[in-house]
mmCIF file of the C-alpha atoms, coordinates in Angstrom:
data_MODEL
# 
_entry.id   MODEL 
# 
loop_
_atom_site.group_PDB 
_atom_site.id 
_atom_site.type_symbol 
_atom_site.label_atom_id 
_atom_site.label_alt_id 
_atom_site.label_comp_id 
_atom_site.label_asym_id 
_atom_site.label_entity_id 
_atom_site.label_seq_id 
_atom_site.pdbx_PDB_ins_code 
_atom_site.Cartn_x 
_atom_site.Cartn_y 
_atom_site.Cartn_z 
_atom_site.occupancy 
_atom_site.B_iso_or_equiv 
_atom_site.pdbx_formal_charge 
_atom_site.auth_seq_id 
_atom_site.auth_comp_id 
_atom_site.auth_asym_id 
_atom_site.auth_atom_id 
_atom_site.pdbx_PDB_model_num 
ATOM 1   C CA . UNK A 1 1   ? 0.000   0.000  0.000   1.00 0.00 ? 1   UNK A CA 1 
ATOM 2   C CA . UNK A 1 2   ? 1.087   3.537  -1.001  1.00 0.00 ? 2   UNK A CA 1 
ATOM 3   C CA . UNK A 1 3   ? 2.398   5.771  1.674   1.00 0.00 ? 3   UNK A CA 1 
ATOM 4   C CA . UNK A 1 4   ? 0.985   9.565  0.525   1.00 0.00 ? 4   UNK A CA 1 
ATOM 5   C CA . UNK A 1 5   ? 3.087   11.462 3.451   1.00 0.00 ? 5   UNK A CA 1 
ATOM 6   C CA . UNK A 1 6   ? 1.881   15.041 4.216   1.00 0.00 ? 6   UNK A CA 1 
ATOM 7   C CA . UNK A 1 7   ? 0.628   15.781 0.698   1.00 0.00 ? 7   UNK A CA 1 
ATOM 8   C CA . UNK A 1 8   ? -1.675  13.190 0.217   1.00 0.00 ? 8   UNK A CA 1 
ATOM 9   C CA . UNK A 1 9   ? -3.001  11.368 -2.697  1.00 0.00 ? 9   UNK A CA 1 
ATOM 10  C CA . UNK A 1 10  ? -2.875  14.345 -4.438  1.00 0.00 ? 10  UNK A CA 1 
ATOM 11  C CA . UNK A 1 11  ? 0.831   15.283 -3.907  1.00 0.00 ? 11  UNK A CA 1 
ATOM 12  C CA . UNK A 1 12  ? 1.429   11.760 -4.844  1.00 0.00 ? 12  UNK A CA 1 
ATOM 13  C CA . UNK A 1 13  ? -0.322  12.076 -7.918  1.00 0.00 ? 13  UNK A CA 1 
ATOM 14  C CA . UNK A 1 14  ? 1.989   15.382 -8.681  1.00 0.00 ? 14  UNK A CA 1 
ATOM 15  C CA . UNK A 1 15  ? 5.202   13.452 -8.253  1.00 0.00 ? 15  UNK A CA 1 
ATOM 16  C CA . UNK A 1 16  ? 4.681   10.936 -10.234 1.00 0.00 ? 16  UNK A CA 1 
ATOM 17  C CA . UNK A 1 17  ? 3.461   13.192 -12.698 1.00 0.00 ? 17  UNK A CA 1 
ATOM 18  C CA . UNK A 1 18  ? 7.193   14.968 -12.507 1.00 0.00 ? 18  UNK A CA 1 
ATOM 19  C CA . UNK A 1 19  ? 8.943   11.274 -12.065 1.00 0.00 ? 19  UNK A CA 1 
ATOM 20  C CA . UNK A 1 20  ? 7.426   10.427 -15.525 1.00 0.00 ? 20  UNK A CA 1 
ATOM 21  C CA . UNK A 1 21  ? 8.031   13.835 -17.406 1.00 0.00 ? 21  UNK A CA 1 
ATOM 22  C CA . UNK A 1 22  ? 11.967  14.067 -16.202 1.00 0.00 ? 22  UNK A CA 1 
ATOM 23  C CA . UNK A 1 23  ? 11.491  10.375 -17.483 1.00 0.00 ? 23  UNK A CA 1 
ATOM 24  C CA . UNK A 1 24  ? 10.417  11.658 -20.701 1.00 0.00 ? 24  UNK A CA 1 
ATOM 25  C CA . UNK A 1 25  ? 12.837  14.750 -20.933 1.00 0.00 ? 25  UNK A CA 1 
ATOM 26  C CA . UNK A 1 26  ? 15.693  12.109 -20.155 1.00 0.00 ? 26  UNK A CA 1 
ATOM 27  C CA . UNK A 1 27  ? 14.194  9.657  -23.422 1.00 0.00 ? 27  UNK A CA 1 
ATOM 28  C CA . UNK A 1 28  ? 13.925  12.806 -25.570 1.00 0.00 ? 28  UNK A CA 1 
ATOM 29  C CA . UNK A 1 29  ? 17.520  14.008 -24.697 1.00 0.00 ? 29  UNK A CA 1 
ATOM 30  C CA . UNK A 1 30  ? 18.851  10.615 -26.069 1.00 0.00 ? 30  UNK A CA 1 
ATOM 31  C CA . UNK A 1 31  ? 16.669  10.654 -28.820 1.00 0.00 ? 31  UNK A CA 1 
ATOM 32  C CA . UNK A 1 32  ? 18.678  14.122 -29.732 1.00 0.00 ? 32  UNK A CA 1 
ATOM 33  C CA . UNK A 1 33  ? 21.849  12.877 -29.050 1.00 0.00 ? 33  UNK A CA 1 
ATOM 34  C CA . UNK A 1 34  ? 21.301  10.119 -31.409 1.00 0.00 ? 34  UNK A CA 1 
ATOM 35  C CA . UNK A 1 35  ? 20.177  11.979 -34.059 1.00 0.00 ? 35  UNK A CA 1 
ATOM 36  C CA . UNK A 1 36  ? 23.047  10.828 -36.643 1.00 0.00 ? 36  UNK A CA 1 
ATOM 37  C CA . UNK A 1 37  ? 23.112  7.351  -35.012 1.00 0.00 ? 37  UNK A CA 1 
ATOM 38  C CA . UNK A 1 38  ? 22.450  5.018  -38.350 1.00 0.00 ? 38  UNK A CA 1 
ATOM 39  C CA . UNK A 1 39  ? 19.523  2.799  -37.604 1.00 0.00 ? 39  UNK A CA 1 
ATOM 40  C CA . UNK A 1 40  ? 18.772  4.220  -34.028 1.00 0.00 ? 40  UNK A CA 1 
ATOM 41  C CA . UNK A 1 41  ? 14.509  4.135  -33.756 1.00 0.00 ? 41  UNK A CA 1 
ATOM 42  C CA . UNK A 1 42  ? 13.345  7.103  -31.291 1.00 0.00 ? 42  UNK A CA 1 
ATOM 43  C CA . UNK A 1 43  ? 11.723  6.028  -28.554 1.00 0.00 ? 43  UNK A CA 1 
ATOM 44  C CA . UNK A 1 44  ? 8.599   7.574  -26.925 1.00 0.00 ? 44  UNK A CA 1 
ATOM 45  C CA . UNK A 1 45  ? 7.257   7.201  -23.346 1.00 0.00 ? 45  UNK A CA 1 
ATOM 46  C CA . UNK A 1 46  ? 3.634   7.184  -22.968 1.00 0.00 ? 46  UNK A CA 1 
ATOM 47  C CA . UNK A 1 47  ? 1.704   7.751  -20.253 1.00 0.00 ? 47  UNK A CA 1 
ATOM 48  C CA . UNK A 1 48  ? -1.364  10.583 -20.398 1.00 0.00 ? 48  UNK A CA 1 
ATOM 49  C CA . UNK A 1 49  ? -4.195  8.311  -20.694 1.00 0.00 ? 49  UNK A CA 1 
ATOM 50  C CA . UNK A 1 50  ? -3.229  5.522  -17.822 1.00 0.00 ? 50  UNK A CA 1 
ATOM 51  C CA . UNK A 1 51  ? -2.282  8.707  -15.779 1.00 0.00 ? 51  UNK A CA 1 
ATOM 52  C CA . UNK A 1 52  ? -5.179  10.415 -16.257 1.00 0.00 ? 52  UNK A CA 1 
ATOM 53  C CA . UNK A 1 53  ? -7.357  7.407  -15.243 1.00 0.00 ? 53  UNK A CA 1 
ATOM 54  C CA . UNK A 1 54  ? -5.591  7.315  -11.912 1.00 0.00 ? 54  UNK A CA 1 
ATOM 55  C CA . UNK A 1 55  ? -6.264  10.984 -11.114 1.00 0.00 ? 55  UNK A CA 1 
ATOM 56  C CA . UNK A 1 56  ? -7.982  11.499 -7.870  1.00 0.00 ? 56  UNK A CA 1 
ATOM 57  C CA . UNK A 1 57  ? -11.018 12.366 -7.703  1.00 0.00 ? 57  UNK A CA 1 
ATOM 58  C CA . UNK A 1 58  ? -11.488 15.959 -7.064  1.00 0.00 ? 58  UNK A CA 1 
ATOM 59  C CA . UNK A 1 59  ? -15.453 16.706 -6.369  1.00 0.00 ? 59  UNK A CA 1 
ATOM 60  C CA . UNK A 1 60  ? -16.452 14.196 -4.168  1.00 0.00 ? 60  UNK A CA 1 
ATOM 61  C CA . UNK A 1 61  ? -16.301 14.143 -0.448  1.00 0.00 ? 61  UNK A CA 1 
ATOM 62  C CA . UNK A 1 62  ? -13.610 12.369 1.337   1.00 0.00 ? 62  UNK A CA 1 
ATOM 63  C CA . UNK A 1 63  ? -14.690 9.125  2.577   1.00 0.00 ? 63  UNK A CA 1 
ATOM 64  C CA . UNK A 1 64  ? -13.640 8.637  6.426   1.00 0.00 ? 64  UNK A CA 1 
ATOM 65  C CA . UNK A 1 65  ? -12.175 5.577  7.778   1.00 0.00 ? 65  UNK A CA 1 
ATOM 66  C CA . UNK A 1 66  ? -13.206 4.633  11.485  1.00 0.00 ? 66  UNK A CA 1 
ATOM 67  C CA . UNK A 1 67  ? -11.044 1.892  11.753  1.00 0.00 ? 67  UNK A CA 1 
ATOM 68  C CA . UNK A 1 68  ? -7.276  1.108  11.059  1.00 0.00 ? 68  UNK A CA 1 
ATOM 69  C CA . UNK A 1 69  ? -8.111  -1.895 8.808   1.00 0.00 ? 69  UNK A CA 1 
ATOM 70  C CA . UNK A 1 70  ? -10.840 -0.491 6.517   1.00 0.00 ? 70  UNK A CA 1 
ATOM 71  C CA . UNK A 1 71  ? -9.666  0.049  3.422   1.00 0.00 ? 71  UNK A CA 1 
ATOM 72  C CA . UNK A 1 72  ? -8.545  3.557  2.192   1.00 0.00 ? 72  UNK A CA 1 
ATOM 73  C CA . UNK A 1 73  ? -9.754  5.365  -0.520  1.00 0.00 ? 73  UNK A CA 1 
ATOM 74  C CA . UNK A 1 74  ? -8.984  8.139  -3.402  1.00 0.00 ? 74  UNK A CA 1 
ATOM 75  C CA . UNK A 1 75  ? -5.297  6.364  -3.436  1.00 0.00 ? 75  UNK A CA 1 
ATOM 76  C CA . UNK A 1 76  ? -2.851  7.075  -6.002  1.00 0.00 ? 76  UNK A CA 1 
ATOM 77  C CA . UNK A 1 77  ? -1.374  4.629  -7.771  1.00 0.00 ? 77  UNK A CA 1 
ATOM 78  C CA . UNK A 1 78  ? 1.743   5.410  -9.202  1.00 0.00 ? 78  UNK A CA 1 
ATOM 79  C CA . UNK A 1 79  ? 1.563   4.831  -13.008 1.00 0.00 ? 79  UNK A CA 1 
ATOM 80  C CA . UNK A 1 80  ? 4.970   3.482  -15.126 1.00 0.00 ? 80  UNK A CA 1 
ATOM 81  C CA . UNK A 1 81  ? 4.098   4.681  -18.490 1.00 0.00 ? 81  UNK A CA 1 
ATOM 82  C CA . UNK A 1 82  ? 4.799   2.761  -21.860 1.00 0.00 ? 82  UNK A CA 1 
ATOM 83  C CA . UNK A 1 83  ? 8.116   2.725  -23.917 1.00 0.00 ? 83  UNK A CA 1 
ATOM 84  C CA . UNK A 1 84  ? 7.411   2.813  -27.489 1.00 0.00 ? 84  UNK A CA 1 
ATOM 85  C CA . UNK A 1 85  ? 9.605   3.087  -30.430 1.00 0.00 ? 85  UNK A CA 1 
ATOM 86  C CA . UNK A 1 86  ? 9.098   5.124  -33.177 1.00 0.00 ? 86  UNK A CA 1 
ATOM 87  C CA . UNK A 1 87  ? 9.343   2.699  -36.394 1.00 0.00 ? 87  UNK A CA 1 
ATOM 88  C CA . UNK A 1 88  ? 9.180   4.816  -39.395 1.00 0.00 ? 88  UNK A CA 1 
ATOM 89  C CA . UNK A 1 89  ? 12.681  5.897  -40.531 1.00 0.00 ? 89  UNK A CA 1 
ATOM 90  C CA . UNK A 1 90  ? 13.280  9.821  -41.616 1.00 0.00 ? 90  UNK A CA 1 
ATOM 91  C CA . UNK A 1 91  ? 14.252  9.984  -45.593 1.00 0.00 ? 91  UNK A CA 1 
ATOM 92  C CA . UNK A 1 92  ? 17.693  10.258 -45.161 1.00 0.00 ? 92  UNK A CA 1 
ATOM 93  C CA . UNK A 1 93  ? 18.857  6.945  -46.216 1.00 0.00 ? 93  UNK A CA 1 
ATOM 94  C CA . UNK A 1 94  ? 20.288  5.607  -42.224 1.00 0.00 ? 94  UNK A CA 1 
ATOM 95  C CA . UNK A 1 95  ? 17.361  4.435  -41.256 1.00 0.00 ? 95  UNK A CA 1 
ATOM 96  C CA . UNK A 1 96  ? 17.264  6.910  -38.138 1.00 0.00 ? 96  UNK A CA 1 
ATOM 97  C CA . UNK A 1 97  ? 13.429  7.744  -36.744 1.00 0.00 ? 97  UNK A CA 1 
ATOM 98  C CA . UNK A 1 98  ? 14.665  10.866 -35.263 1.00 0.00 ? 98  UNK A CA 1 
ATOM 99  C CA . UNK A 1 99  ? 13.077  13.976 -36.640 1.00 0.00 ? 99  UNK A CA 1 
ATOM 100 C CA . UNK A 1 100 ? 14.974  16.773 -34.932 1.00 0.00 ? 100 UNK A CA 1 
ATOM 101 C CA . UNK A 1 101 ? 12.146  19.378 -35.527 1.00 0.00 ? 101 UNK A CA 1 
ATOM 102 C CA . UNK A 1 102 ? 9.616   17.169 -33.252 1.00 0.00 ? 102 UNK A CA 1 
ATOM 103 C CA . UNK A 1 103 ? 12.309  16.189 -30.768 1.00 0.00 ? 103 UNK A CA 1 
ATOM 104 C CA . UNK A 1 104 ? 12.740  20.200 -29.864 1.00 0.00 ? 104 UNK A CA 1 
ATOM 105 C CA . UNK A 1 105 ? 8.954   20.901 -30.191 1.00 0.00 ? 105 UNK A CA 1 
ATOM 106 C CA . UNK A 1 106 ? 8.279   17.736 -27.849 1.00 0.00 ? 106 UNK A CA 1 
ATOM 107 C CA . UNK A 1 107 ? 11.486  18.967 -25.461 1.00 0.00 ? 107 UNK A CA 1 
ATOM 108 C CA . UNK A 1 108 ? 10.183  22.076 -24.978 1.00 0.00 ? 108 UNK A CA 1 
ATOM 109 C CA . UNK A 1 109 ? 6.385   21.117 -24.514 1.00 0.00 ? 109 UNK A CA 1 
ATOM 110 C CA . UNK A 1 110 ? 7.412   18.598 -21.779 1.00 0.00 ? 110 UNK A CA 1 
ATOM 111 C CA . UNK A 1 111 ? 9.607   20.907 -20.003 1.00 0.00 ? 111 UNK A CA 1 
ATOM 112 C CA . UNK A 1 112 ? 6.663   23.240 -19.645 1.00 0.00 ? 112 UNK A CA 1 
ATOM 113 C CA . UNK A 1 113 ? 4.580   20.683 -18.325 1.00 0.00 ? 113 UNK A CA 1 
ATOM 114 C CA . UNK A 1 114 ? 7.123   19.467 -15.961 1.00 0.00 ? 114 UNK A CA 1 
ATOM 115 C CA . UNK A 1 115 ? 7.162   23.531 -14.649 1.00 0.00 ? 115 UNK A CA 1 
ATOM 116 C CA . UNK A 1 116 ? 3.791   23.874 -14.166 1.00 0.00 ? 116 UNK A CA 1 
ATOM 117 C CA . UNK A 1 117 ? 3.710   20.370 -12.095 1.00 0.00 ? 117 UNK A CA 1 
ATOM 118 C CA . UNK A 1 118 ? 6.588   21.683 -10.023 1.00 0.00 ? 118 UNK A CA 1 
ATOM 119 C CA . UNK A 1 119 ? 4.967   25.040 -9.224  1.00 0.00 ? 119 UNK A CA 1 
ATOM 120 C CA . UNK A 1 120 ? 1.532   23.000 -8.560  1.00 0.00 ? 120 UNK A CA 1 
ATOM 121 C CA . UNK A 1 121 ? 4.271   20.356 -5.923  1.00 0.00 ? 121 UNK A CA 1 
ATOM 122 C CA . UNK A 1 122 ? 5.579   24.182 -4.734  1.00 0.00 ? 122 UNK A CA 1 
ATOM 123 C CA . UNK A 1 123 ? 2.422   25.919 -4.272  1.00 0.00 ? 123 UNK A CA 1 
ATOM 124 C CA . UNK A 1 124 ? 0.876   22.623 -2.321  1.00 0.00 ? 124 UNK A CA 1 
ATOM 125 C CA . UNK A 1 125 ? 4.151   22.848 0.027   1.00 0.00 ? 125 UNK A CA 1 
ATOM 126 C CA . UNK A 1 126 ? 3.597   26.114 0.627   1.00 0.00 ? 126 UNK A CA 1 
ATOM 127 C CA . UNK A 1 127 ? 0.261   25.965 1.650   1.00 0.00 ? 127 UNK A CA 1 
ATOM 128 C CA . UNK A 1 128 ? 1.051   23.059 4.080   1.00 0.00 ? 128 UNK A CA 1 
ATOM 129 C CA . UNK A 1 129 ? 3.360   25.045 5.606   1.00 0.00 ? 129 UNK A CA 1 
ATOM 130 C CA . UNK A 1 130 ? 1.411   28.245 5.972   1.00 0.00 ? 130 UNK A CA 1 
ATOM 131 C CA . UNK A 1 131 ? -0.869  25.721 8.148   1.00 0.00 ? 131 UNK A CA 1 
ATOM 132 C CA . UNK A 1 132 ? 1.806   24.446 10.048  1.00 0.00 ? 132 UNK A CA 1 
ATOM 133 C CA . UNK A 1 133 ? 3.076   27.705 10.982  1.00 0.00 ? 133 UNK A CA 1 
ATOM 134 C CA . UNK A 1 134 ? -0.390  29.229 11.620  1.00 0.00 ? 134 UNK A CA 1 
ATOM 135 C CA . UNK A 1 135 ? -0.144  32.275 9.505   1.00 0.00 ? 135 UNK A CA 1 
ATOM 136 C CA . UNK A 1 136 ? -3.346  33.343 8.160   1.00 0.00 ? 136 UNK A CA 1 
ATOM 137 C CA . UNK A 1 137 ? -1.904  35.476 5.025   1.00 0.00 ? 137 UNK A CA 1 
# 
Protein backbone atom coordinates (compact mmCIF):
# COMPACT_ATOMS: atom_id res chain seq x y z
CA UNK A 1 0.00 0.00 0.00
CA UNK A 2 1.09 3.54 -1.00
CA UNK A 3 2.40 5.77 1.67
CA UNK A 4 0.99 9.56 0.53
CA UNK A 5 3.09 11.46 3.45
CA UNK A 6 1.88 15.04 4.22
CA UNK A 7 0.63 15.78 0.70
CA UNK A 8 -1.67 13.19 0.22
CA UNK A 9 -3.00 11.37 -2.70
CA UNK A 10 -2.88 14.34 -4.44
CA UNK A 11 0.83 15.28 -3.91
CA UNK A 12 1.43 11.76 -4.84
CA UNK A 13 -0.32 12.08 -7.92
CA UNK A 14 1.99 15.38 -8.68
CA UNK A 15 5.20 13.45 -8.25
CA UNK A 16 4.68 10.94 -10.23
CA UNK A 17 3.46 13.19 -12.70
CA UNK A 18 7.19 14.97 -12.51
CA UNK A 19 8.94 11.27 -12.07
CA UNK A 20 7.43 10.43 -15.52
CA UNK A 21 8.03 13.83 -17.41
CA UNK A 22 11.97 14.07 -16.20
CA UNK A 23 11.49 10.37 -17.48
CA UNK A 24 10.42 11.66 -20.70
CA UNK A 25 12.84 14.75 -20.93
CA UNK A 26 15.69 12.11 -20.15
CA UNK A 27 14.19 9.66 -23.42
CA UNK A 28 13.92 12.81 -25.57
CA UNK A 29 17.52 14.01 -24.70
CA UNK A 30 18.85 10.61 -26.07
CA UNK A 31 16.67 10.65 -28.82
CA UNK A 32 18.68 14.12 -29.73
CA UNK A 33 21.85 12.88 -29.05
CA UNK A 34 21.30 10.12 -31.41
CA UNK A 35 20.18 11.98 -34.06
CA UNK A 36 23.05 10.83 -36.64
CA UNK A 37 23.11 7.35 -35.01
CA UNK A 38 22.45 5.02 -38.35
CA UNK A 39 19.52 2.80 -37.60
CA UNK A 40 18.77 4.22 -34.03
CA UNK A 41 14.51 4.13 -33.76
CA UNK A 42 13.34 7.10 -31.29
CA UNK A 43 11.72 6.03 -28.55
CA UNK A 44 8.60 7.57 -26.93
CA UNK A 45 7.26 7.20 -23.35
CA UNK A 46 3.63 7.18 -22.97
CA UNK A 47 1.70 7.75 -20.25
CA UNK A 48 -1.36 10.58 -20.40
CA UNK A 49 -4.19 8.31 -20.69
CA UNK A 50 -3.23 5.52 -17.82
CA UNK A 51 -2.28 8.71 -15.78
CA UNK A 52 -5.18 10.42 -16.26
CA UNK A 53 -7.36 7.41 -15.24
CA UNK A 54 -5.59 7.32 -11.91
CA UNK A 55 -6.26 10.98 -11.11
CA UNK A 56 -7.98 11.50 -7.87
CA UNK A 57 -11.02 12.37 -7.70
CA UNK A 58 -11.49 15.96 -7.06
CA UNK A 59 -15.45 16.71 -6.37
CA UNK A 60 -16.45 14.20 -4.17
CA UNK A 61 -16.30 14.14 -0.45
CA UNK A 62 -13.61 12.37 1.34
CA UNK A 63 -14.69 9.13 2.58
CA UNK A 64 -13.64 8.64 6.43
CA UNK A 65 -12.18 5.58 7.78
CA UNK A 66 -13.21 4.63 11.49
CA UNK A 67 -11.04 1.89 11.75
CA UNK A 68 -7.28 1.11 11.06
CA UNK A 69 -8.11 -1.90 8.81
CA UNK A 70 -10.84 -0.49 6.52
CA UNK A 71 -9.67 0.05 3.42
CA UNK A 72 -8.55 3.56 2.19
CA UNK A 73 -9.75 5.36 -0.52
CA UNK A 74 -8.98 8.14 -3.40
CA UNK A 75 -5.30 6.36 -3.44
CA UNK A 76 -2.85 7.07 -6.00
CA UNK A 77 -1.37 4.63 -7.77
CA UNK A 78 1.74 5.41 -9.20
CA UNK A 79 1.56 4.83 -13.01
CA UNK A 80 4.97 3.48 -15.13
CA UNK A 81 4.10 4.68 -18.49
CA UNK A 82 4.80 2.76 -21.86
CA UNK A 83 8.12 2.73 -23.92
CA UNK A 84 7.41 2.81 -27.49
CA UNK A 85 9.61 3.09 -30.43
CA UNK A 86 9.10 5.12 -33.18
CA UNK A 87 9.34 2.70 -36.39
CA UNK A 88 9.18 4.82 -39.40
CA UNK A 89 12.68 5.90 -40.53
CA UNK A 90 13.28 9.82 -41.62
CA UNK A 91 14.25 9.98 -45.59
CA UNK A 92 17.69 10.26 -45.16
CA UNK A 93 18.86 6.94 -46.22
CA UNK A 94 20.29 5.61 -42.22
CA UNK A 95 17.36 4.44 -41.26
CA UNK A 96 17.26 6.91 -38.14
CA UNK A 97 13.43 7.74 -36.74
CA UNK A 98 14.67 10.87 -35.26
CA UNK A 99 13.08 13.98 -36.64
CA UNK A 100 14.97 16.77 -34.93
CA UNK A 101 12.15 19.38 -35.53
CA UNK A 102 9.62 17.17 -33.25
CA UNK A 103 12.31 16.19 -30.77
CA UNK A 104 12.74 20.20 -29.86
CA UNK A 105 8.95 20.90 -30.19
CA UNK A 106 8.28 17.74 -27.85
CA UNK A 107 11.49 18.97 -25.46
CA UNK A 108 10.18 22.08 -24.98
CA UNK A 109 6.38 21.12 -24.51
CA UNK A 110 7.41 18.60 -21.78
CA UNK A 111 9.61 20.91 -20.00
CA UNK A 112 6.66 23.24 -19.64
CA UNK A 113 4.58 20.68 -18.33
CA UNK A 114 7.12 19.47 -15.96
CA UNK A 115 7.16 23.53 -14.65
CA UNK A 116 3.79 23.87 -14.17
CA UNK A 117 3.71 20.37 -12.10
CA UNK A 118 6.59 21.68 -10.02
CA UNK A 119 4.97 25.04 -9.22
CA UNK A 120 1.53 23.00 -8.56
CA UNK A 121 4.27 20.36 -5.92
CA UNK A 122 5.58 24.18 -4.73
CA UNK A 123 2.42 25.92 -4.27
CA UNK A 124 0.88 22.62 -2.32
CA UNK A 125 4.15 22.85 0.03
CA UNK A 126 3.60 26.11 0.63
CA UNK A 127 0.26 25.97 1.65
CA UNK A 128 1.05 23.06 4.08
CA UNK A 129 3.36 25.05 5.61
CA UNK A 130 1.41 28.25 5.97
CA UNK A 131 -0.87 25.72 8.15
CA UNK A 132 1.81 24.45 10.05
CA UNK A 133 3.08 27.70 10.98
CA UNK A 134 -0.39 29.23 11.62
CA UNK A 135 -0.14 32.28 9.51
CA UNK A 136 -3.35 33.34 8.16
CA UNK A 137 -1.90 35.48 5.02
Amino acid sequence: MADFGLLGSDGAFKANLMNLRQRRQEIIASNIANVDTPGYKARRLEFEDVLRDSMPLGDELPMARTARHHMPVSMHIPVEGDLQEVETPIPKGDQNSVDIEQEMARQSANQLLYNYAAQSMSSQISQMRMVIQGNSQ
